[in-house]
Amino acid sequence: MAIDIKKSQDVYKDAGESIIFTTLMLKKDDLKRDQEVIQEFSDLSNSIINSMRIRQDPQPISVAWGFGSNAWDYLLPNAPKPKELDNFQEIKGPKYTAISTPGDIFIHVRAQQMSVCYELIEQFMGILRPITTVEDETHGFRYFEGRSIIGFIDGTENPAGVESMDYTLIDSDEDAEFVNGSYAFAQKYIHKMNDWNGLKTEDQEKAVGRHKFNDRELEDDEKLPNAHNIVSKDEVDGVENKIVRMNVPFSDPAQNITGTYFIGYSKTFTITNRMLTKMFTESDRLLDFSTPVTGSLFFIPSKDTLDKIIDGEYYI
């Protein structure tokens, strides 16, 4: 079965102007009730999104949501499971660790206005709040010129438009039961902005591997050996494997808390995991200024899979 963008959730490159990431934990007080609420949410969430698109036309709205491994096992014990859905295993490097943190339900909303993100999450939580607690909620924003909070253009090497579907959507060769689904890896970083801003521009460029102003890539001999765009690249037999990644700035500036929420969508988590492993085992220079405080893997179901949940097929 071929991939079909019409049957997928919004897992393409679209960072948005305003963004909310929400990670929830199931209370697990009553399995039958929890299953009924998730059925209801699977059914109503699309209507809520469509209604908001009408209300906000022509402004774009993008939403993706899904399940962590433990939530899938709990809610759908008799269902097949996406082949690569598991709890993220921490990656311990010589200097830094990509930690693993819990998450049962993950929601990623982006829109032009924060009021739209608010309205969507508020309506979603009207359904989910009775059966969940909040593990993390992060409000992000688009920085000037689409730059990351550390000042560099974000997503230059991302696959664009329809091409991104080839990198994010599962096809029948990978997992026939879950075609048009996707894996989402979410990782929240807190930055040492004073230290980063204390570097000379040319030293920042060597750390990232690109020119700060015009975004051109540096020559290899100009980069540090552990420059970010070297150690975050996944290449097998001379072929570069890609994912769709978004680095979303967030900040509480009065409290001197500033960071990046990284979300990576892919058709196979293996590629993302290799990128992370290389970053942490080779001590990506950016990690000297960026500390991961979360790390969770989720499966983003296709609309066909959500229909099976709505109809109760996976509960039998």
GROMACS .gro file of C-alpha atoms in nm:
model
  316
    1MET     CA    1   0.000   0.000   0.000
    2ALA     CA    2   0.137   0.339  -0.101
    3ILE     CA    3   0.160   0.628   0.142
    4ASP     CA    4  -0.121   0.883   0.126
    5ILE     CA    5  -0.089   1.229   0.279
    6LYS     CA    6  -0.468   1.254   0.309
    7LYS     CA    7  -0.464   0.966   0.558
    8SER     CA    8  -0.180   1.099   0.773
    9GLN     CA    9  -0.165   1.347   1.056
   10ASP     CA   10   0.035   1.671   1.020
   11VAL     CA   11   0.390   1.535   1.045
   12TYR     CA   12   0.547   1.753   0.777
   13LYS     CA   13   0.777   2.055   0.807
   14ASP     CA   14   0.563   2.338   0.943
   15ALA     CA   15   0.708   2.490   1.257
   16GLY     CA   16   0.427   2.744   1.289
   17GLU     CA   17   0.425   3.091   1.443
   18SER     CA   18   0.285   2.969   1.776
   19ILE     CA   19   0.324   2.619   1.914
   20ILE     CA   20   0.212   2.409   2.210
   21PHE     CA   21   0.362   2.071   2.296
   22THR     CA   22   0.170   1.870   2.557
   23THR     CA   23   0.280   1.541   2.713
   24LEU     CA   24   0.027   1.359   2.931
   25MET     CA   25   0.031   1.057   3.159
   26LEU     CA   26  -0.269   0.827   3.196
   27LYS     CA   27  -0.399   0.792   3.552
   28LYS     CA   28  -0.483   0.427   3.478
   29ASP     CA   29  -0.763   0.414   3.734
   30ASP     CA   30  -1.014   0.237   3.512
   31LEU     CA   31  -0.911   0.068   3.186
   32LYS     CA   32  -1.260   0.051   3.036
   33ARG     CA   33  -1.322   0.421   3.105
   34ASP     CA   34  -0.978   0.514   2.970
   35GLN     CA   35  -1.044   0.321   2.650
   36GLU     CA   36  -1.382   0.489   2.606
   37VAL     CA   37  -1.230   0.835   2.652
   38ILE     CA   38  -0.953   0.761   2.401
   39GLN     CA   39  -1.216   0.635   2.155
   40GLU     CA   40  -1.406   0.960   2.206
   41PHE     CA   41  -1.093   1.171   2.165
   42SER     CA   42  -0.989   0.981   1.851
   43ASP     CA   43  -1.335   1.054   1.709
   44LEU     CA   44  -1.383   1.417   1.819
   45SER     CA   45  -1.031   1.554   1.781
   46ASN     CA   46  -1.058   1.566   1.402
   47SER     CA   47  -1.392   1.749   1.424
   48ILE     CA   48  -1.242   1.999   1.669
   49ILE     CA   49  -0.951   2.061   1.431
   50ASN     CA   50  -1.180   2.098   1.127
   51SER     CA   51  -1.405   2.340   1.314
   52MET     CA   52  -1.107   2.553   1.412
   53ARG     CA   53  -0.983   2.556   1.051
   54ILE     CA   54  -1.320   2.696   0.942
   55ARG     CA   55  -1.315   2.954   1.220
   56GLN     CA   56  -0.958   3.061   1.137
   57ASP     CA   57  -0.963   3.031   0.757
   58PRO     CA   58  -0.730   3.094   0.577
   59GLN     CA   59  -0.469   3.066   0.854
   60PRO     CA   60  -0.290   2.727   0.861
   61ILE     CA   61  -0.338   2.492   1.157
   62SER     CA   62  -0.137   2.173   1.204
   63VAL     CA   63  -0.192   1.904   1.466
   64ALA     CA   64  -0.034   1.566   1.537
   65TRP     CA   65  -0.094   1.346   1.838
   66GLY     CA   66  -0.010   0.994   1.944
   67PHE     CA   67   0.080   0.732   2.201
   68GLY     CA   68   0.385   0.627   2.398
   69SER     CA   69   0.475   0.259   2.422
   70ASN     CA   70   0.331   0.199   2.770
   71ALA     CA   71   0.005   0.371   2.679
   72TRP     CA   72  -0.030   0.155   2.367
   73ASP     CA   73   0.024  -0.164   2.570
   74TYR     CA   74  -0.224  -0.050   2.835
   75LEU     CA   75  -0.501   0.083   2.611
   76LEU     CA   76  -0.473  -0.166   2.326
   77PRO     CA   77  -0.348  -0.493   2.481
   78ASN     CA   78  -0.497  -0.711   2.207
   79ALA     CA   79  -0.389  -0.496   1.914
   80PRO     CA   80  -0.081  -0.531   1.696
   81LYS     CA   81   0.188  -0.281   1.790
   82PRO     CA   82   0.393  -0.052   1.565
   83LYS     CA   83   0.723  -0.231   1.507
   84GLU     CA   84   0.951   0.040   1.644
   85LEU     CA   85   0.731   0.176   1.923
   86ASP     CA   86   0.918   0.129   2.249
   87ASN     CA   87   1.029   0.336   2.544
   88PHE     CA   88   1.324   0.552   2.447
   89GLN     CA   89   1.645   0.413   2.593
   90GLU     CA   90   1.883   0.677   2.727
   91ILE     CA   91   2.207   0.733   2.538
   92LYS     CA   92   2.506   0.789   2.763
   93GLY     CA   93   2.802   0.959   2.602
   94PRO     CA   94   3.144   1.040   2.750
   95LYS     CA   95   3.024   1.387   2.860
   96TYR     CA   96   2.647   1.409   2.820
   97THR     CA   97   2.338   1.188   2.837
   98ALA     CA   98   2.021   1.187   2.629
   99ILE     CA   99   1.782   1.107   2.911
  100SER     CA  100   1.459   0.909   2.882
  101THR     CA  101   1.141   1.053   3.032
  102PRO     CA  102   0.783   0.918   3.049
  103GLY     CA  103   0.495   1.010   2.821
  104ASP     CA  104   0.167   0.836   2.739
  105ILE     CA  105  -0.013   1.087   2.517
  106PHE     CA  106   0.165   1.351   2.307
  107ILE     CA  107   0.001   1.647   2.131
  108HIS     CA  108   0.177   1.892   1.897
  109VAL     CA  109  -0.028   2.195   1.788
  110ARG     CA  110   0.096   2.484   1.571
  111ALA     CA  111  -0.087   2.783   1.427
  112GLN     CA  112  -0.043   3.149   1.344
  113GLN     CA  113  -0.191   3.270   1.672
  114MET     CA  114  -0.140   3.135   2.023
  115SER     CA  115  -0.513   3.186   2.084
  116VAL     CA  116  -0.580   2.909   1.830
  117CYS     CA  117  -0.331   2.674   1.998
  118TYR     CA  118  -0.493   2.754   2.331
  119GLU     CA  119  -0.844   2.684   2.204
  120LEU     CA  120  -0.743   2.351   2.053
  121ILE     CA  121  -0.558   2.228   2.362
  122GLU     CA  122  -0.836   2.350   2.590
  123GLN     CA  123  -1.095   2.157   2.390
  124PHE     CA  124  -0.871   1.849   2.372
  125MET     CA  125  -0.814   1.859   2.746
  126GLY     CA  126  -1.187   1.892   2.806
  127ILE     CA  127  -1.198   1.531   2.689
  128LEU     CA  128  -0.865   1.404   2.821
  129ARG     CA  129  -0.831   1.590   3.153
  130PRO     CA  130  -1.040   1.341   3.360
  131ILE     CA  131  -0.808   1.050   3.277
  132THR     CA  132  -0.468   1.219   3.255
  133THR     CA  133  -0.210   1.427   3.438
  134VAL     CA  134   0.028   1.670   3.272
  135GLU     CA  135   0.390   1.557   3.241
  136ASP     CA  136   0.504   1.858   3.038
  137GLU     CA  137   0.353   2.154   2.857
  138THR     CA  138   0.574   2.386   2.652
  139HIS     CA  139   0.465   2.696   2.461
  140GLY     CA  140   0.694   2.783   2.171
  141PHE     CA  141   0.722   3.058   1.914
  142ARG     CA  142   0.877   3.138   1.578
  143TYR     CA  143   1.193   3.342   1.624
  144PHE     CA  144   1.309   3.609   1.379
  145GLU     CA  145   1.357   3.484   1.020
  146GLY     CA  146   1.277   3.130   1.128
  147ARG     CA  147   1.601   3.111   1.324
  148SER     CA  148   1.665   2.884   1.619
  149ILE     CA  149   1.696   3.058   1.953
  150ILE     CA  150   2.076   3.037   1.923
  151GLY     CA  151   2.058   3.255   1.613
  152PHE     CA  152   2.100   3.017   1.318
  153ILE     CA  153   1.848   2.944   1.040
  154ASP     CA  154   1.662   2.624   1.129
  155GLY     CA  155   1.574   2.334   0.903
  156THR     CA  156   1.781   2.416   0.595
  157GLU     CA  157   1.843   2.049   0.516
  158ASN     CA  158   1.487   1.939   0.586
  159PRO     CA  159   1.300   1.763   0.306
  160ALA     CA  160   1.035   2.009   0.188
  161GLY     CA  161   0.669   1.986   0.087
  162VAL     CA  162   0.535   1.658  -0.045
  163GLU     CA  163   0.890   1.517  -0.051
  164SER     CA  164   0.886   1.511   0.330
  165MET     CA  165   0.616   1.241   0.323
  166ASP     CA  166   0.875   0.994   0.193
  167TYR     CA  167   1.074   1.048   0.512
  168THR     CA  168   0.793   1.065   0.769
  169LEU     CA  169   0.519   0.822   0.664
  170ILE     CA  170   0.541   0.447   0.717
  171ASP     CA  171   0.479   0.244   0.402
  172SER     CA  172   0.375  -0.118   0.360
  173ASP     CA  173   0.733  -0.241   0.328
  174GLU     CA  174   0.813  -0.108   0.676
  175ASP     CA  175   0.495  -0.197   0.866
  176ALA     CA  176   0.188  -0.298   0.665
  177GLU     CA  177  -0.049  -0.263   0.961
  178PHE     CA  178   0.045   0.100   1.023
  179VAL     CA  179   0.085   0.258   0.680
  180ASN     CA  180   0.072   0.642   0.690
  181GLY     CA  181   0.160   0.648   1.058
  182SER     CA  182   0.478   0.812   1.186
  183TYR     CA  183   0.720   0.814   1.478
  184ALA     CA  184   0.774   1.132   1.679
  185PHE     CA  185   1.074   1.185   1.904
  186ALA     CA  186   1.041   1.478   2.143
  187GLN     CA  187   1.335   1.625   2.332
  188LYS     CA  188   1.340   1.948   2.531
  189TYR     CA  189   1.669   2.134   2.582
  190ILE     CA  190   1.759   2.415   2.822
  191HIS     CA  191   2.038   2.642   2.692
  192LYS     CA  192   2.323   2.819   2.865
  193MET     CA  193   2.254   3.134   2.670
  194ASN     CA  194   2.506   3.354   2.850
  195ASP     CA  195   2.786   3.111   2.766
  196TRP     CA  196   2.668   3.071   2.407
  197ASN     CA  197   2.633   3.445   2.351
  198GLY     CA  198   2.979   3.491   2.497
  199LEU     CA  199   3.132   3.305   2.201
  200LYS     CA  200   3.260   3.495   1.902
  201THR     CA  201   3.042   3.456   1.594
  202GLU     CA  202   3.309   3.258   1.412
  203ASP     CA  203   3.329   3.012   1.704
  204GLN     CA  204   2.952   2.969   1.699
  205GLU     CA  205   2.972   2.901   1.327
  206LYS     CA  206   3.240   2.636   1.375
  207ALA     CA  207   3.019   2.470   1.637
  208VAL     CA  208   2.711   2.462   1.413
  209GLY     CA  209   2.891   2.411   1.081
  210ARG     CA  210   2.719   2.698   0.898
  211HIS     CA  211   2.756   3.073   0.853
  212LYS     CA  212   2.529   3.256   1.094
  213PHE     CA  213   2.415   3.539   0.870
  214ASN     CA  214   2.358   3.382   0.528
  215ASP     CA  215   2.325   3.015   0.635
  216ARG     CA  216   2.583   2.879   0.389
  217GLU     CA  217   2.756   2.563   0.503
  218LEU     CA  218   3.120   2.595   0.608
  219GLU     CA  219   3.389   2.397   0.433
  220ASP     CA  220   3.469   2.078   0.621
  221ASP     CA  221   3.811   2.200   0.727
  222GLU     CA  222   3.650   2.512   0.880
  223LYS     CA  223   3.420   2.313   1.109
  224LEU     CA  224   3.501   2.161   1.446
  225PRO     CA  225   3.529   1.780   1.429
  226ASN     CA  226   3.220   1.762   1.651
  227ALA     CA  227   3.026   2.039   1.475
  228HIS     CA  228   2.651   1.987   1.499
  229ASN     CA  229   2.588   1.935   1.127
  230ILE     CA  230   2.860   1.669   1.117
  231VAL     CA  231   2.764   1.457   1.417
  232SER     CA  232   2.386   1.487   1.367
  233LYS     CA  233   2.403   1.345   1.015
  234ASP     CA  234   2.303   0.982   0.952
  235GLU     CA  235   2.482   0.836   0.652
  236VAL     CA  236   2.487   0.469   0.552
  237ASP     CA  237   2.699   0.349   0.256
  238GLY     CA  238   2.737   0.706   0.136
  239VAL     CA  239   2.361   0.776   0.140
  240GLU     CA  240   2.226   1.034   0.383
  241ASN     CA  241   1.908   0.939   0.566
  242LYS     CA  242   1.678   1.222   0.667
  243ILE     CA  243   1.396   1.297   0.903
  244VAL     CA  244   1.168   1.601   0.934
  245ARG     CA  245   1.296   1.802   1.228
  246MET     CA  246   1.173   2.119   1.391
  247ASN     CA  247   1.357   2.316   1.659
  248VAL     CA  248   1.106   2.534   1.840
  249PRO     CA  249   1.226   2.818   2.069
  250PHE     CA  250   1.065   2.869   2.410
  251SER     CA  251   1.155   3.099   2.696
  252ASP     CA  252   1.069   3.247   3.034
  253PRO     CA  253   1.314   3.536   2.993
  254ALA     CA  254   1.258   3.699   3.331
  255GLN     CA  255   1.355   3.368   3.493
  256ASN     CA  256   1.652   3.330   3.257
  257ILE     CA  257   1.512   3.002   3.122
  258THR     CA  258   1.549   2.964   2.746
  259GLY     CA  259   1.554   2.652   2.536
  260THR     CA  260   1.466   2.456   2.227
  261TYR     CA  261   1.197   2.194   2.192
  262PHE     CA  262   1.315   1.945   1.931
  263ILE     CA  263   1.058   1.734   1.750
  264GLY     CA  264   1.166   1.482   1.489
  265TYR     CA  265   0.915   1.297   1.270
  266SER     CA  266   1.026   0.986   1.081
  267LYS     CA  267   0.896   0.668   0.924
  268THR     CA  268   1.146   0.470   1.128
  269PHE     CA  269   1.287   0.566   1.466
  270THR     CA  270   1.608   0.377   1.384
  271ILE     CA  271   1.737   0.674   1.180
  272THR     CA  272   1.658   0.929   1.452
  273ASN     CA  273   1.816   0.707   1.714
  274ARG     CA  274   2.138   0.674   1.512
  275MET     CA  275   2.153   1.055   1.483
  276LEU     CA  276   2.109   1.093   1.859
  277THR     CA  277   2.364   0.823   1.934
  278LYS     CA  278   2.623   0.994   1.719
  279MET     CA  279   2.551   1.334   1.873
  280PHE     CA  280   2.594   1.212   2.229
  281THR     CA  281   2.874   0.960   2.184
  282GLU     CA  282   3.077   1.210   1.981
  283SER     CA  283   2.994   1.501   2.216
  284ASP     CA  284   2.821   1.740   1.976
  285ARG     CA  285   2.970   2.083   2.047
  286LEU     CA  286   2.620   2.228   2.096
  287LEU     CA  287   2.575   1.999   2.397
  288ASP     CA  288   2.829   2.213   2.582
  289PHE     CA  289   2.556   2.478   2.581
  290SER     CA  290   2.237   2.266   2.569
  291THR     CA  291   2.108   2.022   2.833
  292PRO     CA  292   1.831   1.774   2.744
  293VAL     CA  293   1.564   1.758   3.014
  294THR     CA  294   1.318   1.526   2.838
  295GLY     CA  295   1.335   1.246   2.581
  296SER     CA  296   1.033   1.044   2.468
  297LEU     CA  297   0.924   0.840   2.166
  298PHE     CA  298   0.566   0.836   2.039
  299PHE     CA  299   0.370   0.676   1.756
  300ILE     CA  300   0.145   0.909   1.554
  301PRO     CA  301  -0.140   0.697   1.413
  302SER     CA  302  -0.282   0.739   1.064
  303LYS     CA  303  -0.648   0.826   1.024
  304ASP     CA  304  -0.714   0.462   0.930
  305THR     CA  305  -0.562   0.346   1.258
  306LEU     CA  306  -0.765   0.605   1.449
  307ASP     CA  307  -1.079   0.471   1.278
  308LYS     CA  308  -0.997   0.123   1.412
  309ILE     CA  309  -0.964   0.267   1.760
  310ILE     CA  310  -1.292   0.457   1.722
  311ASP     CA  311  -1.472   0.143   1.599
  312GLY     CA  312  -1.328  -0.066   1.883
  313GLU     CA  313  -1.150  -0.308   1.649
  314TYR     CA  314  -0.831  -0.300   1.855
  315TYR     CA  315  -1.015  -0.365   2.183
  316ILE     CA  316  -1.143  -0.706   2.084
   0.00000   0.00000   0.00000
